Structure formats: structure tokens, C-alpha cells
mmCIF file of C-alpha atoms in Angstrom:
data_model
loop_
_atom_site.group_PDB
_atom_site.id
_atom_site.type_symbol
_atom_site.label_atom_id
_atom_site.label_comp_id
_atom_site.label_asym_id
_atom_site.label_seq_id
_atom_site.Cartn_x
_atom_site.Cartn_y
_atom_site.Cartn_z
ATOM 1 C CA MET A 852 0.000 0.000 0.000
ATOM 2 C CA PRO A 853 1.243 3.506 -0.747
ATOM 3 C CA SER A 854 2.397 5.440 2.309
ATOM 4 C CA PHE A 855 4.427 8.420 3.509
ATOM 5 C CA ASP A 856 5.719 9.785 6.812
ATOM 6 C CA ILE A 857 5.081 13.188 8.373
ATOM 7 C CA VAL A 858 8.114 14.242 10.424
ATOM 8 C CA SER A 859 9.525 17.381 11.975
ATOM 9 C CA LYS A 860 13.307 17.379 11.995
ATOM 10 C CA THR A 861 15.694 20.293 12.192
ATOM 11 C CA ASP A 862 19.302 19.905 11.031
ATOM 12 C CA VAL A 863 21.422 20.634 14.118
ATOM 13 C CA HIS A 864 24.550 21.192 12.004
ATOM 14 C CA GLU A 865 22.821 24.064 10.247
ATOM 15 C CA ILE A 866 21.687 25.381 13.653
ATOM 16 C CA ASP A 867 25.349 25.297 14.772
ATOM 17 C CA ASN A 868 26.338 27.210 11.621
ATOM 18 C CA ALA A 869 23.646 29.813 12.337
ATOM 19 C CA ILE A 870 24.882 30.177 15.938
ATOM 20 C CA ALA A 871 28.439 30.660 14.658
ATOM 21 C CA GLY A 872 27.160 33.449 12.392
ATOM 22 C CA VAL A 873 25.377 35.106 15.325
ATOM 23 C CA ARG A 874 28.598 34.939 17.392
ATOM 24 C CA ARG A 875 30.607 36.568 14.574
ATOM 25 C CA GLU A 876 28.023 39.315 14.245
ATOM 26 C CA ILE A 877 28.023 39.982 18.002
ATOM 27 C CA GLU A 878 31.824 40.203 18.021
ATOM 28 C CA THR A 879 31.930 42.709 15.153
ATOM 29 C CA ARG A 880 28.897 44.928 15.762
ATOM 30 C CA PHE A 881 29.580 48.299 17.350
ATOM 31 C CA ASP A 882 26.527 48.222 19.647
ATOM 32 C CA PHE A 883 27.753 44.921 21.184
ATOM 33 C CA LYS A 884 31.315 46.188 21.896
ATOM 34 C CA GLY A 885 32.251 45.668 25.529
ATOM 35 C CA SER A 886 29.154 43.611 26.300
ATOM 36 C CA LYS A 887 29.138 40.096 27.695
ATOM 37 C CA CYS A 888 26.609 38.648 25.232
ATOM 38 C CA THR A 889 26.987 34.947 24.421
ATOM 39 C CA VAL A 890 25.161 32.235 22.477
ATOM 40 C CA GLU A 891 25.627 28.512 23.078
ATOM 41 C CA ARG A 892 23.792 25.301 22.239
ATOM 42 C CA ILE A 893 23.431 22.270 24.486
ATOM 43 C CA GLU A 894 21.386 19.414 22.979
ATOM 44 C CA ASN A 895 18.164 21.070 21.671
ATOM 45 C CA ASP A 896 18.455 24.206 23.812
ATOM 46 C CA ILE A 897 20.093 27.443 22.679
ATOM 47 C CA THR A 898 21.022 29.762 25.555
ATOM 48 C CA LEU A 899 21.172 33.493 24.850
ATOM 49 C CA LEU A 900 22.915 35.583 27.524
ATOM 50 C CA ALA A 901 22.623 39.365 27.189
ATOM 51 C CA ASP A 902 23.389 42.451 29.266
ATOM 52 C CA ASP A 903 19.981 44.113 28.871
ATOM 53 C CA PRO A 904 16.554 43.500 27.269
ATOM 54 C CA THR A 905 17.399 45.502 24.139
ATOM 55 C CA LYS A 906 20.473 43.394 23.382
ATOM 56 C CA LEU A 907 18.485 40.219 24.107
ATOM 57 C CA GLU A 908 15.837 41.237 21.539
ATOM 58 C CA GLN A 909 18.565 41.994 18.997
ATOM 59 C CA MET A 910 20.170 38.592 19.632
ATOM 60 C CA GLN A 911 16.810 36.848 19.182
ATOM 61 C CA GLU A 912 16.314 38.638 15.874
ATOM 62 C CA LEU A 913 19.868 37.786 14.773
ATOM 63 C CA LEU A 914 19.210 34.118 15.579
ATOM 64 C CA ARG A 915 16.014 34.153 13.486
ATOM 65 C CA VAL A 916 17.820 35.837 10.578
ATOM 66 C CA TYR A 917 20.781 33.455 10.587
ATOM 67 C CA VAL A 918 18.562 30.375 10.880
ATOM 68 C CA THR A 919 16.583 31.611 7.871
ATOM 69 C CA ARG A 920 19.803 32.270 5.941
ATOM 70 C CA ARG A 921 20.773 28.631 6.521
ATOM 71 C CA LYS A 922 17.546 27.598 4.696
ATOM 72 C CA LEU A 923 15.799 26.467 7.895
ATOM 73 C CA ASP A 924 12.365 27.514 9.071
ATOM 74 C CA ALA A 925 12.566 29.999 11.959
ATOM 75 C CA ALA A 926 9.351 28.424 13.302
ATOM 76 C CA ALA A 927 11.542 25.524 14.438
ATOM 77 C CA LEU A 928 12.750 27.791 17.252
ATOM 78 C CA ASP A 929 10.538 27.982 20.339
ATOM 79 C CA PHE A 930 10.901 31.382 22.034
ATOM 80 C CA SER A 931 8.006 30.754 24.442
ATOM 81 C CA ALA A 932 10.146 30.477 27.608
ATOM 82 C CA LYS A 933 10.394 33.737 29.567
ATOM 83 C CA PRO A 934 13.817 35.402 29.864
ATOM 84 C CA GLU A 935 15.202 35.032 33.373
ATOM 85 C CA ARG A 936 17.689 37.019 35.418
ATOM 86 C CA ALA A 937 21.266 35.743 35.433
ATOM 87 C CA ALA A 938 24.361 36.913 37.323
ATOM 88 C CA GLY A 939 24.403 40.665 37.793
ATOM 89 C CA ASP A 940 21.914 42.484 35.572
ATOM 90 C CA ALA A 941 22.238 39.992 32.719
ATOM 91 C CA LEU A 942 19.306 38.169 31.129
ATOM 92 C CA ARG A 943 19.250 34.513 30.085
ATOM 93 C CA HIS A 944 16.784 33.166 27.534
ATOM 94 C CA VAL A 945 16.597 29.482 26.653
ATOM 95 C CA VAL A 946 15.320 28.880 23.113
ATOM 96 C CA THR A 947 14.293 25.324 22.261
ATOM 97 C CA VAL A 948 14.862 23.772 18.829
ATOM 98 C CA LYS A 949 11.727 21.774 17.971
ATOM 99 C CA GLN A 950 12.489 18.167 17.056
ATOM 100 C CA GLY A 951 9.802 15.586 16.371
ATOM 101 C CA ILE A 952 6.040 15.919 16.503
ATOM 102 C CA ALA A 953 4.634 16.299 20.009
ATOM 103 C CA GLN A 954 1.804 13.968 21.052
ATOM 104 C CA ASP A 955 -0.871 16.709 21.179
ATOM 105 C CA LEU A 956 0.135 18.055 17.742
ATOM 106 C CA ALA A 957 0.066 14.509 16.326
ATOM 107 C CA LYS A 958 -3.454 14.036 17.685
ATOM 108 C CA THR A 959 -4.517 17.345 16.096
ATOM 109 C CA ILE A 960 -3.188 16.223 12.695
ATOM 110 C CA VAL A 961 -4.843 12.788 12.999
ATOM 111 C CA LYS A 962 -8.160 14.405 13.998
ATOM 112 C CA GLY A 963 -7.970 16.822 11.044
ATOM 113 C CA ILE A 964 -7.400 13.979 8.591
ATOM 114 C CA LYS A 965 -10.103 11.765 10.129
ATOM 115 C CA ASP A 966 -12.650 14.625 10.154
ATOM 116 C CA SER A 967 -12.088 15.149 6.423
ATOM 117 C CA LYS A 968 -13.407 11.606 5.733
ATOM 118 C CA MET A 969 -10.445 10.827 3.476
ATOM 119 C CA LYS A 970 -9.754 7.200 2.606
ATOM 120 C CA VAL A 971 -6.395 7.090 4.414
ATOM 121 C CA GLN A 972 -5.204 5.666 7.716
ATOM 122 C CA VAL A 973 -2.946 7.624 10.041
ATOM 123 C CA SER A 974 -0.859 6.047 12.776
ATOM 124 C CA ILE A 975 1.334 7.734 15.366
ATOM 125 C CA GLN A 976 4.789 6.143 15.515
ATOM 126 C CA GLY A 977 6.774 7.803 18.283
ATOM 127 C CA ASP A 978 7.448 11.378 17.178
ATOM 128 C CA GLU A 979 6.301 10.925 13.577
ATOM 129 C CA LEU A 980 3.138 9.955 11.709
ATOM 130 C CA ARG A 981 2.640 7.332 8.994
ATOM 131 C CA VAL A 982 -0.167 7.865 6.488
ATOM 132 C CA THR A 983 -1.275 4.928 4.304
ATOM 133 C CA GLY A 984 -3.945 4.676 1.628
ATOM 134 C CA LYS A 985 -4.935 2.703 -1.451
ATOM 135 C CA LYS A 986 -4.309 5.491 -3.973
ATOM 136 C CA ARG A 987 -1.464 7.950 -4.416
ATOM 137 C CA ASP A 988 -3.980 10.717 -5.074
ATOM 138 C CA ASP A 989 -5.494 10.215 -1.620
ATOM 139 C CA LEU A 990 -2.059 10.577 -0.066
ATOM 140 C CA GLN A 991 -1.356 13.747 -2.029
ATOM 141 C CA ASP A 992 -4.723 15.123 -0.876
ATOM 142 C CA ALA A 993 -3.734 14.264 2.717
ATOM 143 C CA ILE A 994 -0.487 16.241 2.340
ATOM 144 C CA ALA A 995 -2.429 19.229 0.996
ATOM 145 C CA LEU A 996 -4.895 18.960 3.890
ATOM 146 C CA VAL A 997 -2.139 18.919 6.525
ATOM 147 C CA LYS A 998 -0.546 21.974 4.896
ATOM 148 C CA ARG A 999 -3.912 23.783 5.093
ATOM 149 C CA LEU A 1000 -4.262 23.007 8.821
ATOM 150 C CA GLY A 1001 -1.935 25.935 9.538
ATOM 151 C CA ILE A 1002 0.437 24.154 11.914
ATOM 152 C CA GLU A 1003 3.176 26.477 13.162
ATOM 153 C CA GLN A 1004 5.841 23.781 13.427
ATOM 154 C CA PRO A 1005 7.737 22.992 10.205
ATOM 155 C CA LEU A 1006 6.763 19.567 8.851
ATOM 156 C CA GLN A 1007 8.444 17.399 6.233
ATOM 157 C CA TYR A 1008 6.793 14.673 4.160
ATOM 158 C CA GLN A 1009 9.185 11.777 3.588
ATOM 159 C CA ASN A 1010 9.343 8.180 2.345
ATOM 160 C CA PHE A 1011 6.539 8.515 -0.212
ATOM 161 C CA ARG A 1012 6.202 4.905 -1.377
ATOM 162 C CA ASP A 1013 3.984 3.096 -3.852
#
């Protein structure tokens, strides 16, 4: 039976390249001279450390710009955590890189496909979804439907098989 997978993966090497670009920009920009602003990545968390809220906002924008330049979707970055106070007057903001499809998002996608009465089956397999159907056209319609759902997380459609 024809099938495909819906996944959400972000290339961490490209994220590292974007972070390197942000570091270079911070080192060379005049408004960051003499500041103790840093960017580092541990696992799926990027930590931004800035002297004041203005510099933190600029660093967040730089991170978005450099991620986009590396041909990644900036929606893969989760800025929802609140900035917290660090040593002195510094601010620390932990930005999470979204990897995989969360359980609640997977259920939303499955519900959207089931409500459309399409002749496909959707199964949740860990942090990805597998969609199977009898016809390729049904699978292509399922991809179009998921794109229309307006999900904020970047999704990829892989392993399209006949």
C-alpha cells in the first residue's frame, strides 16, 4: 500500500552554523562592543545571555535571521520560555529547537485527517506519523490537507512509497 511519513526534523549542524554566524556578528557589531553577550547550544536548547533586554531582543532577531539564511524555518525555534535574570543584571533566555512531533500536535493532525473523511489511515509512531492509503492521489490530498491546517511547526513529508 502507498504510504508516507510526516516528520519534523531540524538539522542541528545548520543550527550550529547559524549560531556561529550570530557569534561573529556579536563580536563585530559596534553596539555589542564591551558587552558580555553569548550564544551557546546544548542538545536542543540554545542559551542566549545578554546584558539588557534591548540586546536580548537583537540577539533573538539575529538568531532568526541566521537560521533563515541557513535555509531552515525559523518556526523551528521555540521562544516561548520567559527570559530570566542571570548573574548581575544579565538576562538569560533558553530557546528550544523543535524536534519531532509532540503527542498533542500529532493528535490534532490525525483528527484533522479523520474529520475530512479521506480514505487514508494515520498512525502515530513515536514522534512521527505514517499515512497509508490505497491510492497515491489520496495521499497527495492528505499532504495538501495537513498543509492547510496551519500548523506552526515545520513539517516534512518523507518516504513517499507506492
